[in-house]
């Protein structure tokens, strides 16, 4: 697939942002470890890959052409099923729990537990650094006893975490700022911006021509999303 020319500048800036975030994260981890802190992320440690992953449309445009056929098939199946399950939902918390419970792993996670698109993974994945063992990235906190929740809260290094989460706050903030910048650039380029569920956006770009539609404008992009039966605010957000 060919990426339309008007996206090229946005993709170049995205590449710079990714490199900056990766360098900043690596430096942060090295410094934290040198002061006795622990970061538990590593290849094959996949528990956070069952969380909902959102990204900007720019990231989806970068990611979509890099998929192999097997990955593209999994992404399509995932997006269609998620669309069907999400359609009647109105409660965001219930949607987030449903996605983890009923959809399982990210469709880009490979059988060996490694990310299948590591170099192209979204900013939100890059920014996630866990200060706790992988068990805490996969557990549903609603299932913990009050004692377990209390022990968890007491064990956190609150000087660096995004409390009550056990993820590093500074990298998440930087990732969020980079996403916001990407959305601003998209708005300047196309007159609107778009953020949403990563597999859904990748599917819409790869199979439904969303990148081309965006060049034509918001109305054309909305039509693509509606025709794919994925026009749900939890999945695709035009409001940003
Ligand atoms: S894109 Fe990669 S790192 Fe992100 S959730 Fe999917 S498999 Fe995990």
PDB file of C-alpha atoms and ligand atoms in Angstrom:
ATOM      1  CA  UNK A   1       0.000   0.000   0.000  1.00  0.00           C
ATOM      2  CA  UNK A   2       1.147   3.536  -0.749  1.00  0.00           C
ATOM      3  CA  UNK A   3       0.870   6.338   1.794  1.00  0.00           C
ATOM      4  CA  UNK A   4      -0.625   9.535   0.348  1.00  0.00           C
ATOM      5  CA  UNK A   5       1.894  12.364  -0.047  1.00  0.00           C
ATOM      6  CA  UNK A   6       0.226  14.824   2.411  1.00  0.00           C
ATOM      7  CA  UNK A   7       1.015  12.381   5.251  1.00  0.00           C
ATOM      8  CA  UNK A   8       4.768  12.316   4.608  1.00  0.00           C
ATOM      9  CA  UNK A   9       5.698  15.347   6.740  1.00  0.00           C
ATOM     10  CA  UNK A  10       3.605  14.076   9.638  1.00  0.00           C
ATOM     11  CA  UNK A  11       5.267  10.674   9.439  1.00  0.00           C
ATOM     12  CA  UNK A  12       8.729  12.229   9.425  1.00  0.00           C
ATOM     13  CA  UNK A  13       7.927  14.174  12.595  1.00  0.00           C
ATOM     14  CA  UNK A  14       6.484  11.013  14.164  1.00  0.00           C
ATOM     15  CA  UNK A  15       9.773   9.210  13.551  1.00  0.00           C
ATOM     16  CA  UNK A  16      11.658  11.970  15.345  1.00  0.00           C
ATOM     17  CA  UNK A  17       9.225  11.819  18.272  1.00  0.00           C
ATOM     18  CA  UNK A  18       9.609   8.062  18.595  1.00  0.00           C
ATOM     19  CA  UNK A  19      13.391   8.288  18.653  1.00  0.00           C
ATOM     20  CA  UNK A  20      13.272  11.042  21.275  1.00  0.00           C
ATOM     21  CA  UNK A  21      10.885   9.055  23.479  1.00  0.00           C
ATOM     22  CA  UNK A  22      12.972   5.878  23.181  1.00  0.00           C
ATOM     23  CA  UNK A  23      16.163   7.757  24.095  1.00  0.00           C
ATOM     24  CA  UNK A  24      14.491   9.550  26.963  1.00  0.00           C
ATOM     25  CA  UNK A  25      12.997   6.292  28.310  1.00  0.00           C
ATOM     26  CA  UNK A  26      16.323   4.449  28.083  1.00  0.00           C
ATOM     27  CA  UNK A  27      18.106   7.274  29.917  1.00  0.00           C
ATOM     28  CA  UNK A  28      15.359   7.412  32.554  1.00  0.00           C
ATOM     29  CA  UNK A  29      15.526   3.645  33.182  1.00  0.00           C
ATOM     30  CA  UNK A  30      19.340   3.678  33.412  1.00  0.00           C
ATOM     31  CA  UNK A  31      19.243   6.514  35.931  1.00  0.00           C
ATOM     32  CA  UNK A  32      16.454   4.921  38.001  1.00  0.00           C
ATOM     33  CA  UNK A  33      18.250   1.581  38.121  1.00  0.00           C
ATOM     34  CA  UNK A  34      21.534   3.246  39.058  1.00  0.00           C
ATOM     35  CA  UNK A  35      19.714   4.610  42.117  1.00  0.00           C
ATOM     36  CA  UNK A  36      18.369   1.174  43.090  1.00  0.00           C
ATOM     37  CA  UNK A  37      14.990   1.322  41.334  1.00  0.00           C
ATOM     38  CA  UNK A  38      13.519  -1.588  39.351  1.00  0.00           C
ATOM     39  CA  UNK A  39      11.860  -1.569  35.948  1.00  0.00           C
ATOM     40  CA  UNK A  40      10.406  -4.932  34.995  1.00  0.00           C
ATOM     41  CA  UNK A  41       9.729  -4.507  31.232  1.00  0.00           C
ATOM     42  CA  UNK A  42      11.527  -6.807  28.781  1.00  0.00           C
ATOM     43  CA  UNK A  43      11.121  -8.857  25.623  1.00  0.00           C
ATOM     44  CA  UNK A  44       8.362 -11.452  25.971  1.00  0.00           C
ATOM     45  CA  UNK A  45       6.869  -9.720  29.002  1.00  0.00           C
ATOM     46  CA  UNK A  46       3.485  -9.173  27.435  1.00  0.00           C
ATOM     47  CA  UNK A  47       0.967  -8.496  30.196  1.00  0.00           C
ATOM     48  CA  UNK A  48       0.427  -4.823  29.277  1.00  0.00           C
ATOM     49  CA  UNK A  49      -0.449  -5.956  25.738  1.00  0.00           C
ATOM     50  CA  UNK A  50      -3.926  -6.907  26.954  1.00  0.00           C
ATOM     51  CA  UNK A  51      -4.665  -3.280  27.861  1.00  0.00           C
ATOM     52  CA  UNK A  52      -6.596  -1.074  25.459  1.00  0.00           C
ATOM     53  CA  UNK A  53      -4.078   0.599  23.122  1.00  0.00           C
ATOM     54  CA  UNK A  54      -5.020   3.927  21.609  1.00  0.00           C
ATOM     55  CA  UNK A  55      -3.029   5.990  19.131  1.00  0.00           C
ATOM     56  CA  UNK A  56      -3.227   8.920  16.748  1.00  0.00           C
ATOM     57  CA  UNK A  57      -4.255   8.360  13.162  1.00  0.00           C
ATOM     58  CA  UNK A  58      -0.721   9.380  12.147  1.00  0.00           C
ATOM     59  CA  UNK A  59       0.686   6.393  14.056  1.00  0.00           C
ATOM     60  CA  UNK A  60      -1.842   4.076  12.409  1.00  0.00           C
ATOM     61  CA  UNK A  61      -0.861   5.439   8.994  1.00  0.00           C
ATOM     62  CA  UNK A  62       2.790   4.658   9.800  1.00  0.00           C
ATOM     63  CA  UNK A  63       2.002   1.186  11.128  1.00  0.00           C
ATOM     64  CA  UNK A  64      -0.515  -0.134   8.589  1.00  0.00           C
ATOM     65  CA  UNK A  65       1.858  -0.643   5.601  1.00  0.00           C
ATOM     66  CA  UNK A  66       4.381  -2.554   7.731  1.00  0.00           C
ATOM     67  CA  UNK A  67       2.063  -5.441   8.636  1.00  0.00           C
ATOM     68  CA  UNK A  68       2.536  -8.845   7.060  1.00  0.00           C
ATOM     69  CA  UNK A  69      -0.523 -10.744   5.806  1.00  0.00           C
ATOM     70  CA  UNK A  70      -0.980 -12.748   9.016  1.00  0.00           C
ATOM     71  CA  UNK A  71      -0.845  -9.618  11.167  1.00  0.00           C
ATOM     72  CA  UNK A  72      -3.252  -7.784   8.856  1.00  0.00           C
ATOM     73  CA  UNK A  73      -5.727 -10.676   9.077  1.00  0.00           C
ATOM     74  CA  UNK A  74      -5.559 -10.715  12.878  1.00  0.00           C
ATOM     75  CA  UNK A  75      -6.010  -6.928  13.020  1.00  0.00           C
ATOM     76  CA  UNK A  76      -9.072  -7.113  10.762  1.00  0.00           C
ATOM     77  CA  UNK A  77     -10.692  -9.898  12.779  1.00  0.00           C
ATOM     78  CA  UNK A  78      -9.943  -8.052  15.994  1.00  0.00           C
ATOM     79  CA  UNK A  79     -11.345  -4.727  14.763  1.00  0.00           C
ATOM     80  CA  UNK A  80     -14.553  -6.267  13.433  1.00  0.00           C
ATOM     81  CA  UNK A  81     -15.188  -8.256  16.613  1.00  0.00           C
ATOM     82  CA  UNK A  82     -14.347  -5.305  18.849  1.00  0.00           C
ATOM     83  CA  UNK A  83     -16.731  -3.125  16.835  1.00  0.00           C
ATOM     84  CA  UNK A  84     -19.570  -5.607  17.342  1.00  0.00           C
ATOM     85  CA  UNK A  85     -18.933  -5.956  21.076  1.00  0.00           C
ATOM     86  CA  UNK A  86     -18.530  -2.205  21.609  1.00  0.00           C
ATOM     87  CA  UNK A  87     -21.571  -1.070  19.598  1.00  0.00           C
ATOM     88  CA  UNK A  88     -24.119  -1.284  22.461  1.00  0.00           C
ATOM     89  CA  UNK A  89     -21.749  -0.031  25.179  1.00  0.00           C
ATOM     90  CA  UNK A  90     -22.083   3.329  26.934  1.00  0.00           C
ATOM     91  CA  UNK A  91     -19.881   2.850  30.001  1.00  0.00           C
ATOM     92  CA  UNK A  92     -16.167   3.472  29.422  1.00  0.00           C
ATOM     93  CA  UNK A  93     -15.011   1.401  32.400  1.00  0.00           C
ATOM     94  CA  UNK A  94     -17.112  -1.539  31.276  1.00  0.00           C
ATOM     95  CA  UNK A  95     -15.720  -1.176  27.732  1.00  0.00           C
ATOM     96  CA  UNK A  96     -12.136  -1.258  29.034  1.00  0.00           C
ATOM     97  CA  UNK A  97     -12.854  -4.360  31.128  1.00  0.00           C
ATOM     98  CA  UNK A  98     -14.685  -6.018  28.238  1.00  0.00           C
ATOM     99  CA  UNK A  99     -11.795  -5.454  25.865  1.00  0.00           C
ATOM    100  CA  UNK A 100      -9.346  -7.147  28.191  1.00  0.00           C
ATOM    101  CA  UNK A 101     -11.743  -9.952  29.180  1.00  0.00           C
ATOM    102  CA  UNK A 102     -13.271 -10.747  25.781  1.00  0.00           C
ATOM    103  CA  UNK A 103     -10.685  -9.605  23.205  1.00  0.00           C
ATOM    104  CA  UNK A 104      -7.520 -10.751  24.954  1.00  0.00           C
ATOM    105  CA  UNK A 105      -4.107  -9.878  23.597  1.00  0.00           C
ATOM    106  CA  UNK A 106      -3.274  -7.165  21.094  1.00  0.00           C
ATOM    107  CA  UNK A 107      -3.508  -8.722  17.609  1.00  0.00           C
ATOM    108  CA  UNK A 108       0.067  -7.621  16.929  1.00  0.00           C
ATOM    109  CA  UNK A 109       1.503  -9.712  19.758  1.00  0.00           C
ATOM    110  CA  UNK A 110       3.360 -12.728  18.392  1.00  0.00           C
ATOM    111  CA  UNK A 111       3.229 -16.293  19.744  1.00  0.00           C
ATOM    112  CA  UNK A 112       6.610 -15.914  21.471  1.00  0.00           C
ATOM    113  CA  UNK A 113       5.225 -13.042  23.551  1.00  0.00           C
ATOM    114  CA  UNK A 114       7.122 -10.335  21.635  1.00  0.00           C
ATOM    115  CA  UNK A 115       5.628  -7.320  19.896  1.00  0.00           C
ATOM    116  CA  UNK A 116       5.348  -8.081  16.178  1.00  0.00           C
ATOM    117  CA  UNK A 117       5.722  -4.420  15.221  1.00  0.00           C
ATOM    118  CA  UNK A 118       8.249  -3.313  17.836  1.00  0.00           C
ATOM    119  CA  UNK A 119       9.894  -0.583  15.738  1.00  0.00           C
ATOM    120  CA  UNK A 120       6.489   0.801  14.759  1.00  0.00           C
ATOM    121  CA  UNK A 121       4.630   0.333  18.055  1.00  0.00           C
ATOM    122  CA  UNK A 122       2.542   3.297  19.219  1.00  0.00           C
ATOM    123  CA  UNK A 123       3.822   6.059  21.490  1.00  0.00           C
ATOM    124  CA  UNK A 124       1.503   4.805  24.240  1.00  0.00           C
ATOM    125  CA  UNK A 125       3.241   1.389  24.205  1.00  0.00           C
ATOM    126  CA  UNK A 126       6.690   2.981  24.114  1.00  0.00           C
ATOM    127  CA  UNK A 127       5.855   5.222  27.082  1.00  0.00           C
ATOM    128  CA  UNK A 128       4.711   2.406  29.389  1.00  0.00           C
ATOM    129  CA  UNK A 129       7.371   1.398  31.923  1.00  0.00           C
ATOM    130  CA  UNK A 130       6.388  -0.858  34.795  1.00  0.00           C
ATOM    131  CA  UNK A 131       7.833  -0.438  38.287  1.00  0.00           C
ATOM    132  CA  UNK A 132       6.104  -3.660  39.375  1.00  0.00           C
ATOM    133  CA  UNK A 133       6.258  -7.302  38.286  1.00  0.00           C
ATOM    134  CA  UNK A 134       4.286  -8.205  35.143  1.00  0.00           C
ATOM    135  CA  UNK A 135       1.503  -9.766  37.251  1.00  0.00           C
ATOM    136  CA  UNK A 136       0.377  -6.244  38.138  1.00  0.00           C
ATOM    137  CA  UNK A 137       0.157  -5.240  34.459  1.00  0.00           C
ATOM    138  CA  UNK A 138      -2.303  -8.068  33.775  1.00  0.00           C
ATOM    139  CA  UNK A 139      -4.423  -8.181  36.902  1.00  0.00           C
ATOM    140  CA  UNK A 140      -7.903  -6.683  37.111  1.00  0.00           C
ATOM    141  CA  UNK A 141      -7.702  -4.649  40.311  1.00  0.00           C
ATOM    142  CA  UNK A 142     -11.409  -5.165  40.895  1.00  0.00           C
ATOM    143  CA  UNK A 143     -10.513  -8.827  41.571  1.00  0.00           C
ATOM    144  CA  UNK A 144      -8.020  -8.032  44.370  1.00  0.00           C
ATOM    145  CA  UNK A 145      -8.978  -8.125  48.049  1.00  0.00           C
ATOM    146  CA  UNK A 146      -8.821  -4.860  49.992  1.00  0.00           C
ATOM    147  CA  UNK A 147      -5.687  -6.135  51.766  1.00  0.00           C
ATOM    148  CA  UNK A 148      -4.023  -6.870  48.403  1.00  0.00           C
ATOM    149  CA  UNK A 149      -4.930  -3.396  47.155  1.00  0.00           C
ATOM    150  CA  UNK A 150      -3.506  -1.854  50.320  1.00  0.00           C
ATOM    151  CA  UNK A 151      -0.259  -3.851  50.002  1.00  0.00           C
ATOM    152  CA  UNK A 152       0.014  -2.818  46.343  1.00  0.00           C
ATOM    153  CA  UNK A 153      -0.482   0.890  47.149  1.00  0.00           C
ATOM    154  CA  UNK A 154       2.121   0.744  49.927  1.00  0.00           C
ATOM    155  CA  UNK A 155       4.650  -0.955  47.647  1.00  0.00           C
ATOM    156  CA  UNK A 156       4.608   1.776  44.990  1.00  0.00           C
ATOM    157  CA  UNK A 157       7.428   4.273  44.537  1.00  0.00           C
ATOM    158  CA  UNK A 158       5.158   7.284  44.493  1.00  0.00           C
ATOM    159  CA  UNK A 159       8.021   9.631  43.656  1.00  0.00           C
ATOM    160  CA  UNK A 160       8.036   8.283  40.084  1.00  0.00           C
ATOM    161  CA  UNK A 161       4.745   6.467  39.420  1.00  0.00           C
ATOM    162  CA  UNK A 162       1.495   7.728  38.030  1.00  0.00           C
ATOM    163  CA  UNK A 163      -0.385   6.781  41.239  1.00  0.00           C
ATOM    164  CA  UNK A 164      -2.529   4.676  41.583  1.00  0.00           C
ATOM    165  CA  UNK A 165      -0.890   3.117  38.520  1.00  0.00           C
ATOM    166  CA  UNK A 166       2.508   1.440  38.810  1.00  0.00           C
ATOM    167  CA  UNK A 167       3.729   2.879  35.506  1.00  0.00           C
ATOM    168  CA  UNK A 168       6.351   5.625  35.316  1.00  0.00           C
ATOM    169  CA  UNK A 169       4.654   9.028  35.190  1.00  0.00           C
ATOM    170  CA  UNK A 170       7.252  11.070  33.305  1.00  0.00           C
ATOM    171  CA  UNK A 171       7.455   8.831  30.223  1.00  0.00           C
ATOM    172  CA  UNK A 172       3.664   8.595  30.042  1.00  0.00           C
ATOM    173  CA  UNK A 173       3.422  12.390  30.232  1.00  0.00           C
ATOM    174  CA  UNK A 174       5.989  12.796  27.464  1.00  0.00           C
ATOM    175  CA  UNK A 175       4.208  10.215  25.308  1.00  0.00           C
ATOM    176  CA  UNK A 176       0.922  12.045  25.871  1.00  0.00           C
ATOM    177  CA  UNK A 177       2.489  15.358  24.883  1.00  0.00           C
ATOM    178  CA  UNK A 178       3.863  13.794  21.713  1.00  0.00           C
ATOM    179  CA  UNK A 179       0.441  12.397  20.835  1.00  0.00           C
ATOM    180  CA  UNK A 180      -1.081  15.839  21.397  1.00  0.00           C
ATOM    181  CA  UNK A 181       1.525  17.385  19.094  1.00  0.00           C
ATOM    182  CA  UNK A 182       0.797  14.771  16.405  1.00  0.00           C
ATOM    183  CA  UNK A 183      -2.920  15.585  16.653  1.00  0.00           C
ATOM    184  CA  UNK A 184      -2.202  19.318  16.360  1.00  0.00           C
ATOM    185  CA  UNK A 185      -0.125  18.716  13.225  1.00  0.00           C
ATOM    186  CA  UNK A 186      -2.878  16.567  11.750  1.00  0.00           C
ATOM    187  CA  UNK A 187      -5.406  19.307  12.415  1.00  0.00           C
ATOM    188  CA  UNK A 188      -3.167  21.862  10.711  1.00  0.00           C
ATOM    189  CA  UNK A 189      -2.703  19.572   7.717  1.00  0.00           C
ATOM    190  CA  UNK A 190      -6.226  18.183   7.236  1.00  0.00           C
ATOM    191  CA  UNK A 191      -8.510  20.446   9.279  1.00  0.00           C
ATOM    192  CA  UNK A 192      -9.364  17.773  11.820  1.00  0.00           C
ATOM    193  CA  UNK A 193      -7.618  15.250  14.023  1.00  0.00           C
ATOM    194  CA  UNK A 194      -8.387  11.679  14.891  1.00  0.00           C
ATOM    195  CA  UNK A 195      -7.470   9.457  17.809  1.00  0.00           C
ATOM    196  CA  UNK A 196      -8.722   5.992  18.651  1.00  0.00           C
ATOM    197  CA  UNK A 197      -8.266   2.290  19.239  1.00  0.00           C
ATOM    198  CA  UNK A 198      -5.021   1.226  17.584  1.00  0.00           C
ATOM    199  CA  UNK A 199      -6.122  -2.020  15.847  1.00  0.00           C
ATOM    200  CA  UNK A 200      -9.326  -0.313  14.687  1.00  0.00           C
ATOM    201  CA  UNK A 201      -7.457   2.635  13.161  1.00  0.00           C
ATOM    202  CA  UNK A 202      -4.853   0.363  11.567  1.00  0.00           C
ATOM    203  CA  UNK A 203      -7.627  -1.744  10.031  1.00  0.00           C
ATOM    204  CA  UNK A 204      -9.411   1.367   8.717  1.00  0.00           C
ATOM    205  CA  UNK A 205      -6.188   2.639   7.152  1.00  0.00           C
ATOM    206  CA  UNK A 206      -5.123  -0.667   5.665  1.00  0.00           C
ATOM    207  CA  UNK A 207      -8.424  -2.077   4.447  1.00  0.00           C
ATOM    208  CA  UNK A 208     -10.811   0.867   4.228  1.00  0.00           C
ATOM    209  CA  UNK A 209      -8.726   3.724   2.822  1.00  0.00           C
ATOM    210  CA  UNK A 210      -8.902   6.010   5.861  1.00  0.00           C
ATOM    211  CA  UNK A 211      -5.556   7.710   5.103  1.00  0.00           C
ATOM    212  CA  UNK A 212      -6.779   8.726   1.640  1.00  0.00           C
ATOM    213  CA  UNK A 213     -10.182   9.774   3.012  1.00  0.00           C
ATOM    214  CA  UNK A 214      -8.508  11.986   5.620  1.00  0.00           C
ATOM    215  CA  UNK A 215      -6.753  13.875   2.840  1.00  0.00           C
ATOM    216  CA  UNK A 216     -10.192  14.571   1.357  1.00  0.00           C
ATOM    217  CA  UNK A 217     -11.434  15.906   4.710  1.00  0.00           C
ATOM    218  CA  UNK A 218     -13.343  15.070   7.863  1.00  0.00           C
ATOM    219  CA  UNK A 219     -16.608  14.217   6.121  1.00  0.00           C
ATOM    220  CA  UNK A 220     -14.943  11.600   3.926  1.00  0.00           C
ATOM    221  CA  UNK A 221     -13.127  10.146   6.934  1.00  0.00           C
ATOM    222  CA  UNK A 222     -16.364   9.947   8.919  1.00  0.00           C
ATOM    223  CA  UNK A 223     -18.025   8.126   6.032  1.00  0.00           C
ATOM    224  CA  UNK A 224     -15.249   5.492   6.009  1.00  0.00           C
ATOM    225  CA  UNK A 225     -15.653   4.922   9.743  1.00  0.00           C
ATOM    226  CA  UNK A 226     -19.443   4.713   9.522  1.00  0.00           C
ATOM    227  CA  UNK A 227     -19.415   2.326   6.564  1.00  0.00           C
ATOM    228  CA  UNK A 228     -17.115   0.011   8.519  1.00  0.00           C
ATOM    229  CA  UNK A 229     -19.634   0.062  11.415  1.00  0.00           C
ATOM    230  CA  UNK A 230     -16.925   1.388  13.746  1.00  0.00           C
ATOM    231  CA  UNK A 231     -18.362   4.831  14.515  1.00  0.00           C
ATOM    232  CA  UNK A 232     -18.292   4.590  18.289  1.00  0.00           C
ATOM    233  CA  UNK A 233     -16.620   7.254  20.495  1.00  0.00           C
ATOM    234  CA  UNK A 234     -14.695   4.583  22.440  1.00  0.00           C
ATOM    235  CA  UNK A 235     -13.146   3.374  19.175  1.00  0.00           C
ATOM    236  CA  UNK A 236     -12.742   6.446  16.982  1.00  0.00           C
ATOM    237  CA  UNK A 237     -12.669  10.002  18.352  1.00  0.00           C
ATOM    238  CA  UNK A 238     -12.968  12.960  15.984  1.00  0.00           C
ATOM    239  CA  UNK A 239     -13.511  15.408  18.818  1.00  0.00           C
ATOM    240  CA  UNK A 240      -9.860  16.091  19.694  1.00  0.00           C
TER     241      UNK A 240
HETATM  242  S1  LIG B   1       1.618  -2.821  19.582  1.00  0.00           S
HETATM  243 FE1  LIG B   1       3.144  -4.260  20.393  1.00  0.00          FE
HETATM  244  S2  LIG B   1       3.724  -3.399  22.417  1.00  0.00           S
HETATM  245 FE2  LIG B   1       1.795  -2.406  21.795  1.00  0.00          FE
HETATM  246  S3  LIG B   1       0.162  -3.652  22.741  1.00  0.00           S
HETATM  247 FE3  LIG B   1       0.487  -4.442  20.640  1.00  0.00          FE
HETATM  248  S4  LIG B   1       1.960  -6.138  20.871  1.00  0.00           S
HETATM  249 FE4  LIG B   1       2.052  -4.895  22.770  1.00  0.00          FE
END
